[in-house]
PDB file of C-alpha atoms in Angstrom:
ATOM      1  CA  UNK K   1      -9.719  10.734 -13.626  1.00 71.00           C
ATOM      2  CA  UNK K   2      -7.983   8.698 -11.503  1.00 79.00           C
ATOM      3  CA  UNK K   3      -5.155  10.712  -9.165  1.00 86.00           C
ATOM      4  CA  UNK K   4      -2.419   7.937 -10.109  1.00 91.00           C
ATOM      5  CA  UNK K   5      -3.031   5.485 -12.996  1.00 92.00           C
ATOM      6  CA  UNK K   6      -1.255   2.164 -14.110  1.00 93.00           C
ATOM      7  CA  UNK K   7      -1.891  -0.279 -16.817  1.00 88.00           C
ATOM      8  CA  UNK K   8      -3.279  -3.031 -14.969  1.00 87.00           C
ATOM      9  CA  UNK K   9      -1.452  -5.734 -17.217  1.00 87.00           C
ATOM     10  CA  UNK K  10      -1.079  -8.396 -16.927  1.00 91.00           C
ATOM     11  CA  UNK K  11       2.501  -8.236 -18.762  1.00 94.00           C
ATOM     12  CA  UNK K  12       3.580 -11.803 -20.353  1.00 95.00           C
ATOM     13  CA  UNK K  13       6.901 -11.992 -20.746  1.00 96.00           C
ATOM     14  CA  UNK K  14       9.584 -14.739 -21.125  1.00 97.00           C
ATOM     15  CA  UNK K  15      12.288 -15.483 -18.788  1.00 97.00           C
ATOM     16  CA  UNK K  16      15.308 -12.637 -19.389  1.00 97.00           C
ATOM     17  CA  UNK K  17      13.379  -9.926 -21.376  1.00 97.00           C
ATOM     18  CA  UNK K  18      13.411  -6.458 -20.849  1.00 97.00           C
ATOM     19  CA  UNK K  19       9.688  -5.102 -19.616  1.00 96.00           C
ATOM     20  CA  UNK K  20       8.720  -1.411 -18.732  1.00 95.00           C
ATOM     21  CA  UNK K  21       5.814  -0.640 -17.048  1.00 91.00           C
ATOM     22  CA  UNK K  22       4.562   3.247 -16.172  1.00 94.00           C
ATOM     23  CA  UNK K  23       2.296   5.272 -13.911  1.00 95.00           C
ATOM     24  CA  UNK K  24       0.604   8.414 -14.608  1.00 95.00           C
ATOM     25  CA  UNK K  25      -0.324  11.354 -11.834  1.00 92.00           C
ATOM     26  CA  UNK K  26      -2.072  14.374 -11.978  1.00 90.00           C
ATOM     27  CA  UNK K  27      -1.058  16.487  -9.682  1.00 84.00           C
ATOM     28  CA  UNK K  28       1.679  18.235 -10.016  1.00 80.00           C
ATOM     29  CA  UNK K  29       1.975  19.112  -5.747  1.00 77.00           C
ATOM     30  CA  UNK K  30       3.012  15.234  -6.059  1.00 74.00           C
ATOM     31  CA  UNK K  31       6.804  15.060  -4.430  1.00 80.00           C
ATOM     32  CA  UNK K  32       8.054  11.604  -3.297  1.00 88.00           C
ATOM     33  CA  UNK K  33       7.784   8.610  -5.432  1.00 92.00           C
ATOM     34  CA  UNK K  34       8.069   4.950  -4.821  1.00 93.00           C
ATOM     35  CA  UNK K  35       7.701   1.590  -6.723  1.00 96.00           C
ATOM     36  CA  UNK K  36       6.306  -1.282  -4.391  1.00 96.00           C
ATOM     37  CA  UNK K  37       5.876  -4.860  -5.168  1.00 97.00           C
ATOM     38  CA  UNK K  38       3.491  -7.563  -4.281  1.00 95.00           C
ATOM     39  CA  UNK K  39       3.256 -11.582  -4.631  1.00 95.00           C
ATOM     40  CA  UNK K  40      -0.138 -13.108  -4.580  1.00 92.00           C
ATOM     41  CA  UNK K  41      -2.173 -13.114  -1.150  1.00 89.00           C
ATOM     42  CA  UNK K  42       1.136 -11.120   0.135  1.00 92.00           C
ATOM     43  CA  UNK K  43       1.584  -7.798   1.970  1.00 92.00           C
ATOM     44  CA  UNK K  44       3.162  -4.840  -0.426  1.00 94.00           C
ATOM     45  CA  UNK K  45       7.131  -4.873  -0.133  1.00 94.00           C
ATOM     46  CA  UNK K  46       9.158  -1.071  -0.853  1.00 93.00           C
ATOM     47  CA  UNK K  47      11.157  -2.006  -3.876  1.00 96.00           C
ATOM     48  CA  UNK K  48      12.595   1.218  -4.610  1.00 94.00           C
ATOM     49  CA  UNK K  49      12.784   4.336  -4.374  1.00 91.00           C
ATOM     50  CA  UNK K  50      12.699   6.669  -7.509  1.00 93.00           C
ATOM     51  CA  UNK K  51      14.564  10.056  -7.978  1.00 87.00           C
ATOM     52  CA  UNK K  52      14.721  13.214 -10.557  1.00 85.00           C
ATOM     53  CA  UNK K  53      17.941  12.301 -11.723  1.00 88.00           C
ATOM     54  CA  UNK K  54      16.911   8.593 -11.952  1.00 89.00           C
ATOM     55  CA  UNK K  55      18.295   5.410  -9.952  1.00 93.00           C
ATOM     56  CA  UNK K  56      19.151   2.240 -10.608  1.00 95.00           C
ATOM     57  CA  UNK K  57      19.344  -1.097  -8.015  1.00 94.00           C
ATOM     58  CA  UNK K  58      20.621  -3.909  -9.818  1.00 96.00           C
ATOM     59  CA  UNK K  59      18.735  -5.236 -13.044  1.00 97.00           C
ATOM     60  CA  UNK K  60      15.606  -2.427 -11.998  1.00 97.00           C
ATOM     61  CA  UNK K  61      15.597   0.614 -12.854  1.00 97.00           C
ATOM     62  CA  UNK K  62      13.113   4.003 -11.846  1.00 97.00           C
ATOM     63  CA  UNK K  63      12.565   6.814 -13.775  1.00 96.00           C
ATOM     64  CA  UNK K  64      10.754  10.523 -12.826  1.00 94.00           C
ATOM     65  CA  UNK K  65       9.264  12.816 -15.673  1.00 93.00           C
ATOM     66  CA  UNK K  66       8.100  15.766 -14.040  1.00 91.00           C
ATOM     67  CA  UNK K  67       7.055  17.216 -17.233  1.00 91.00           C
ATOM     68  CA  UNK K  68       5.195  14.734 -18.580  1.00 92.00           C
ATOM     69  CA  UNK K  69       3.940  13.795 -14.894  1.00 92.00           C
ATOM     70  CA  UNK K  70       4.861   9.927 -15.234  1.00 93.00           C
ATOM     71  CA  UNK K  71       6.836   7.328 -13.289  1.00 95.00           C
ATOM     72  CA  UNK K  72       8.319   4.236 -15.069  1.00 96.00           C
ATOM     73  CA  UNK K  73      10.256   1.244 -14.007  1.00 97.00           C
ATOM     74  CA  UNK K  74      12.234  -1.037 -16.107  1.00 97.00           C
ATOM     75  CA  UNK K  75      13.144  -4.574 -15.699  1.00 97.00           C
ATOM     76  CA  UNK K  76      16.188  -5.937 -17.607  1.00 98.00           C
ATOM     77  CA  UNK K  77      16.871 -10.004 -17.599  1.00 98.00           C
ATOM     78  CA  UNK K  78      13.751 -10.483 -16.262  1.00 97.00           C
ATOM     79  CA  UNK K  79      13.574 -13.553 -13.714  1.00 97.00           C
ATOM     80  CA  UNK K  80      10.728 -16.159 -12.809  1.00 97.00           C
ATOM     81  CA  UNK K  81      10.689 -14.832  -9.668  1.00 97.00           C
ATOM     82  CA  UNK K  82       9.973 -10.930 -10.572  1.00 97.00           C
ATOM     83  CA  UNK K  83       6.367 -12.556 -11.305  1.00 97.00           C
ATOM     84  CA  UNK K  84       4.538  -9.901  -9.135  1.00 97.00           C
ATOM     85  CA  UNK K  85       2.162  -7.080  -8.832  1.00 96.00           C
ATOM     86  CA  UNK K  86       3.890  -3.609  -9.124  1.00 97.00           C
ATOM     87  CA  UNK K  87       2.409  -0.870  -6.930  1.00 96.00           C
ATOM     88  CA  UNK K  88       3.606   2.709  -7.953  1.00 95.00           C
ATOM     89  CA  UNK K  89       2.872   4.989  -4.908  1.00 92.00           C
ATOM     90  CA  UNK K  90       2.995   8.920  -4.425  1.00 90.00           C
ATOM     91  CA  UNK K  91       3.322  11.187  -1.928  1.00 87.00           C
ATOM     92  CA  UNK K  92       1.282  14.767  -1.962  1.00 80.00           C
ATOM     93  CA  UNK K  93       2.105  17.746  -0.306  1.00 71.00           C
ATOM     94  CA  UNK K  94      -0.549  20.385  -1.104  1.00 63.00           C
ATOM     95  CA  UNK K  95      -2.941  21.019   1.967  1.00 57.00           C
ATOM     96  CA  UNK K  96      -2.492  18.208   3.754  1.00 63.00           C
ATOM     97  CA  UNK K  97      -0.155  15.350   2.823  1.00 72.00           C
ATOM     98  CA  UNK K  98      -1.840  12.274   0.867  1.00 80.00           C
ATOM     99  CA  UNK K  99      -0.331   9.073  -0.197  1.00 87.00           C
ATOM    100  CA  UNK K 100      -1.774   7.564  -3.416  1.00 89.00           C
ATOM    101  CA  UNK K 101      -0.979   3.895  -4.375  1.00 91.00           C
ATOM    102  CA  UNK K 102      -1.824   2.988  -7.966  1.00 92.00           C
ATOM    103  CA  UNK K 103      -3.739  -0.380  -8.581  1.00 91.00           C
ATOM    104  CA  UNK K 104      -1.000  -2.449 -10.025  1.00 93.00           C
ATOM    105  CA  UNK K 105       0.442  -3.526 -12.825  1.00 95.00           C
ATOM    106  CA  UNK K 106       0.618  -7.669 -12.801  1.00 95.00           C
ATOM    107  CA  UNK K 107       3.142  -9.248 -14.343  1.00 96.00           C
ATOM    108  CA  UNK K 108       4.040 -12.684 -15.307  1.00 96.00           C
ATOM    109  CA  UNK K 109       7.646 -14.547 -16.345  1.00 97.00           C
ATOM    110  CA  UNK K 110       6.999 -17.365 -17.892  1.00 96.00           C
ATOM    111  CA  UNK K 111      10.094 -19.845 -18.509  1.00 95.00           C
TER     112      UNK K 111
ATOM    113  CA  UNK X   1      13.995  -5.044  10.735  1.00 69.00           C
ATOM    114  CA  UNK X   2      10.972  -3.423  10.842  1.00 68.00           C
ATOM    115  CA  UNK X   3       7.601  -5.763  12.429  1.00 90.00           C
ATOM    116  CA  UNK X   4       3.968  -4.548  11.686  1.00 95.00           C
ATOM    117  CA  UNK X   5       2.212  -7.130  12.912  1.00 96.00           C
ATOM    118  CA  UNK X   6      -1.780  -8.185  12.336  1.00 96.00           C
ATOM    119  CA  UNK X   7      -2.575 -10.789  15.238  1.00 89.00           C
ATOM    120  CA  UNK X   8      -5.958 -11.912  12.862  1.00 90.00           C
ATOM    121  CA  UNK X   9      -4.950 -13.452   9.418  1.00 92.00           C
ATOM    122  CA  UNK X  10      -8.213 -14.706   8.443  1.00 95.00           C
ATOM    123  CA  UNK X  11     -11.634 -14.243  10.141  1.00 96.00           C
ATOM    124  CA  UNK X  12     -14.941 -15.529   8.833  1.00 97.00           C
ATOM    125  CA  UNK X  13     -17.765 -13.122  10.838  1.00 97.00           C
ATOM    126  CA  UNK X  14     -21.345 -12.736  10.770  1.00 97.00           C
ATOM    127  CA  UNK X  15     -23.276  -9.596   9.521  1.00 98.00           C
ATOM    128  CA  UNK X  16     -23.986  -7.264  12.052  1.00 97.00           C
ATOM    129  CA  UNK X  17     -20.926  -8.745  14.311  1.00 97.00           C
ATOM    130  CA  UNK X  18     -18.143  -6.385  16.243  1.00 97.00           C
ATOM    131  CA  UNK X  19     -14.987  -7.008  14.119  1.00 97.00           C
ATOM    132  CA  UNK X  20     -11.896  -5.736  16.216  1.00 97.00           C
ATOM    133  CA  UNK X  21      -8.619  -5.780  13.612  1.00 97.00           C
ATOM    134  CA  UNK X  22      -5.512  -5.730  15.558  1.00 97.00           C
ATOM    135  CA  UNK X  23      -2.719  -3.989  14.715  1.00 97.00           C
ATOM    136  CA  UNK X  24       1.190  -3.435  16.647  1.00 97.00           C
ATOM    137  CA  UNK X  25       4.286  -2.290  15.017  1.00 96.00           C
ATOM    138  CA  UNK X  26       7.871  -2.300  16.704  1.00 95.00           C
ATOM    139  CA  UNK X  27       9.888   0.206  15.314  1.00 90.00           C
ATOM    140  CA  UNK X  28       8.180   3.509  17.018  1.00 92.00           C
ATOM    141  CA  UNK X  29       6.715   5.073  14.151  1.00 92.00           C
ATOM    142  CA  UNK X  30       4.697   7.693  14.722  1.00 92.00           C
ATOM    143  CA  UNK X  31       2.375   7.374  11.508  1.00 91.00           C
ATOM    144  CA  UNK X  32      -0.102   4.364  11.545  1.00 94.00           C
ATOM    145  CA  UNK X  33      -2.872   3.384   8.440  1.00 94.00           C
ATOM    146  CA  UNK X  34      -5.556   1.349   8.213  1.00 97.00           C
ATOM    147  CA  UNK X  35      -6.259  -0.187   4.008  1.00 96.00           C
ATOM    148  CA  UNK X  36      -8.320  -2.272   2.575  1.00 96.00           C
ATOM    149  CA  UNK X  37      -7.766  -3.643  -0.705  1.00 94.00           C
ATOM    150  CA  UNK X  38     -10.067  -5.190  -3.127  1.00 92.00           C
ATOM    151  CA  UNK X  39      -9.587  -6.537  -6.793  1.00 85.00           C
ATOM    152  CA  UNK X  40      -9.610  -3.625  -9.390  1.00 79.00           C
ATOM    153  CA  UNK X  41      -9.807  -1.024  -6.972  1.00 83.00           C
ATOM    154  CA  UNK X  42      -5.979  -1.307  -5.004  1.00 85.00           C
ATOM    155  CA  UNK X  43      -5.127   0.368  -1.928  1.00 91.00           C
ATOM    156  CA  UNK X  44      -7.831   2.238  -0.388  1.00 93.00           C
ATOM    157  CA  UNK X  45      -7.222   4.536   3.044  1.00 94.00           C
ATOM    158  CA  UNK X  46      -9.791   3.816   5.738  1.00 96.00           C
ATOM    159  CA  UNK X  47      -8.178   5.366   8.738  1.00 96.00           C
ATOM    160  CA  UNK X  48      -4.536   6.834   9.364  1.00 93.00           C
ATOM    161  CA  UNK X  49      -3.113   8.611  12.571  1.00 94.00           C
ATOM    162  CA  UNK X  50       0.080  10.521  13.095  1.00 90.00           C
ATOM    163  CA  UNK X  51       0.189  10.800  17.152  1.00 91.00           C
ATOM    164  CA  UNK X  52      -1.162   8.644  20.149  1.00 94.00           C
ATOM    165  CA  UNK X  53      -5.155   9.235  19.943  1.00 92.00           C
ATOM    166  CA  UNK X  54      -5.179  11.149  16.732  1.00 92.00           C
ATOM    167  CA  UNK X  55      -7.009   9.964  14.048  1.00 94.00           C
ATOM    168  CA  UNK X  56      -8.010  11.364  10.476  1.00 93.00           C
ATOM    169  CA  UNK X  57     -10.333   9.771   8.184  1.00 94.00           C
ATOM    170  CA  UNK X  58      -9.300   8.559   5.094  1.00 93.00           C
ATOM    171  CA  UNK X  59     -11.104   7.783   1.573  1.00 91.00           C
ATOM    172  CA  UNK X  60     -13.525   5.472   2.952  1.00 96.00           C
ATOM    173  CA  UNK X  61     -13.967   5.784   7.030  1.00 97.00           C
ATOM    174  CA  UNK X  62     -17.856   4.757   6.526  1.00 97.00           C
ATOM    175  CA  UNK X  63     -18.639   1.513   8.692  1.00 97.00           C
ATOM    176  CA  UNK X  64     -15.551   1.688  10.898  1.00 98.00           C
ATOM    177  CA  UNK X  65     -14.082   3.335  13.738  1.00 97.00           C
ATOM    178  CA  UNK X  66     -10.477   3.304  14.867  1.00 98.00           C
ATOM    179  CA  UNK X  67      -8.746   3.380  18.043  1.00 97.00           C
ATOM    180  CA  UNK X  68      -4.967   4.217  19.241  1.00 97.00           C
ATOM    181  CA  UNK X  69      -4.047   4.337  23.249  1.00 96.00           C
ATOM    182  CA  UNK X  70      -0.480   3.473  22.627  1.00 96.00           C
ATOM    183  CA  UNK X  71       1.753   4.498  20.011  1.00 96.00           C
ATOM    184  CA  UNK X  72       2.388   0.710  18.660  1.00 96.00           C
ATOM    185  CA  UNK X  73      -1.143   0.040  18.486  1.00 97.00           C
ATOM    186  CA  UNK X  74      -3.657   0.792  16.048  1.00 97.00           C
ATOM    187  CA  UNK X  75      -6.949  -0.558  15.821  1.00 97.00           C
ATOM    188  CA  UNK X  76      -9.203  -1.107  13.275  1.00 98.00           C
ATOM    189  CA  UNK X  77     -13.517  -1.868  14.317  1.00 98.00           C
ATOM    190  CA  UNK X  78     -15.670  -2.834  12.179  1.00 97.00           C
ATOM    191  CA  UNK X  79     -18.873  -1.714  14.714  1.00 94.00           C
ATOM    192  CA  UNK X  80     -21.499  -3.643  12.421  1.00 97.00           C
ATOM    193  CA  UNK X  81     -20.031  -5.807   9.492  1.00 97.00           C
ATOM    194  CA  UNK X  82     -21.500  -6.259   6.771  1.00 97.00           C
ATOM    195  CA  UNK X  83     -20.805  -8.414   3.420  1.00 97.00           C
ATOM    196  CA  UNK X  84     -19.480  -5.662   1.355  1.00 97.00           C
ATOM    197  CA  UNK X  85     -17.041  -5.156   4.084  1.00 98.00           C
ATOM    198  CA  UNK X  86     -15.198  -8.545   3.126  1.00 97.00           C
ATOM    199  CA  UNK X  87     -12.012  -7.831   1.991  1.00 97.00           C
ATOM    200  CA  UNK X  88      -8.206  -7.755   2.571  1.00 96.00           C
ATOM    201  CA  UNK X  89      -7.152  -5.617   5.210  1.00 97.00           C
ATOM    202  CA  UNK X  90      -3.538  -3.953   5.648  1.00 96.00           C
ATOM    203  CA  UNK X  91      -2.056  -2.068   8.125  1.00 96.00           C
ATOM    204  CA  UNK X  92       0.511   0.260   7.858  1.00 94.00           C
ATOM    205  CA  UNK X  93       3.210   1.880   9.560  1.00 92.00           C
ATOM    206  CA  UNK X  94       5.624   5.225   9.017  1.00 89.00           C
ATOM    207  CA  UNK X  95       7.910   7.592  10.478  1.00 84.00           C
ATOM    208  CA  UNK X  96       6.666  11.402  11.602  1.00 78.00           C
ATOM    209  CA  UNK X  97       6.039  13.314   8.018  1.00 73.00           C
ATOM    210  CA  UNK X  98       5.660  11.103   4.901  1.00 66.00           C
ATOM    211  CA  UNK X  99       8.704  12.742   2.690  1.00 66.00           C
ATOM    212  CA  UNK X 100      10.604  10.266   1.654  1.00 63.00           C
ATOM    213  CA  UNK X 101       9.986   7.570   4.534  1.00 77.00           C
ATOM    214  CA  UNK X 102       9.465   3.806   3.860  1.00 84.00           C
ATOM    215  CA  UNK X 103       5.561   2.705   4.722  1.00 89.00           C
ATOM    216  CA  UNK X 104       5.994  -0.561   5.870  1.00 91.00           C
ATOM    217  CA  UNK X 105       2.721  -3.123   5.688  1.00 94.00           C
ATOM    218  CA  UNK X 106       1.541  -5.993   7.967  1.00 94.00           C
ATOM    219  CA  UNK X 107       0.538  -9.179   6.172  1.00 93.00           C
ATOM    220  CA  UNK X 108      -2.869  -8.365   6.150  1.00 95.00           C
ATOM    221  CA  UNK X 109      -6.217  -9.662   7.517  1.00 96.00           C
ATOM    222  CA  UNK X 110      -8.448 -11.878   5.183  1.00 96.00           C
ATOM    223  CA  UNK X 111     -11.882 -10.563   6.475  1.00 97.00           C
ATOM    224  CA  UNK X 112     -14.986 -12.649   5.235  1.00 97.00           C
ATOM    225  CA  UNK X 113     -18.150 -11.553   5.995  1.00 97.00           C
ATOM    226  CA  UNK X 114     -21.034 -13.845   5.726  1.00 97.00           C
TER     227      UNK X 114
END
């Protein structure tokens, strides 16, 4: 089993809908938490950030389950150009600190 | 703003050439990484170091070797390419300690190897 897991997409959606997209870890020594973004052929771009209580940065939106060990980020009013790949990315601290980037999750606005 | 800069954007090579990936960031991070990153398999971790000289392997360190004199330098060799070593390559850069602190990416090196 993968040590963080995404849907790979890709997500279809029209112009202005709402999408939410997840990623799954495994370990539970997992402490920081990050959603990055990519464009085609480009280098990945922090987007946010994502707390325990939750944050919010505009019309995106991160989410932490500890519990359930999951990450999620939601896009509302979804825009042409929030076509992009969506990199979810964790931090370990067990032995030795480890960053893990998940594979992506592509998705695609379509007018 | 932060600069991680890869000198080579795209380089077509020859199996069994010296590949020398270039790598300088401004900002006087400590942490530096070395990725590659393929379709279907994302990010993988070739190389990272957290000090001048030090140097840990990452998932994959088989086929290359890295290199860091200065602390805004990182380099990646490839000592003897080889095809299955075409691929995207991405540098990295961080502060000291990885809680909470922004990894910032050059714009990558388009490696082909022929």
């Amino acid at each position: 089993r993968k040590e963080v897991e995404q849907d790979p997409g890709p997500f279809n959606v029209p112009e202005g809908a709402t999408v939410a997209f997840n990623c799954t870890y495994s370990n539970s020594a997992s402490q920081s938490f990050f959603w990055y973004r990519q464009d085609c052929r480009k280098e990945p771009k922090l987007l946010m950030s994502v707390y325990s209580s939750g944050n919010e940065d505009g019309r995106f939106t991160a989410q932490l389950n500890r519990a359930s060990q999951y990450i999620s980020l939601l896009i509302r009013d979804s825009k042409l150009s929030d076509s992009a790949t969506y990199l979810c990315v964790v931090i370990l601290y067990s032995s030795a600190s480890k960053i893990i980037f998940g594979s992506g999750t592509r998705l695609s606005i379509r007018p | 703003d932060v600069k991680v800069t890869q000198s080579s954007r795209y380089l077509v090579k020859r199996t069994g050439e010296k590949v020398f990936l270039e790598c300088v960031q401004d900002m006087d991070h400590e942490n530096m990484f070395w990725y590659r990153q393929d379709p279907g398999l994302g990010l993988r971790l070739i190389y990272f170091s957290y000090d001048v000289k030090m140097k840990e392997k990452g998932d994959i360190p088989e086929g290359y070797s890295v290199s860091r004199e200065k602390k805004e330098r990182f380099s990646l060799i490839l000592e003897s390419a080889s095809t299955n070593q075409t691929s995207m390559y991405l540098c990295a850069s961080s502060l000291a300690g990885l809680s909470g602190n922004t990894i910032y990416f050059g714009e990558g090196s388009w490696l082909t190897v022929v």
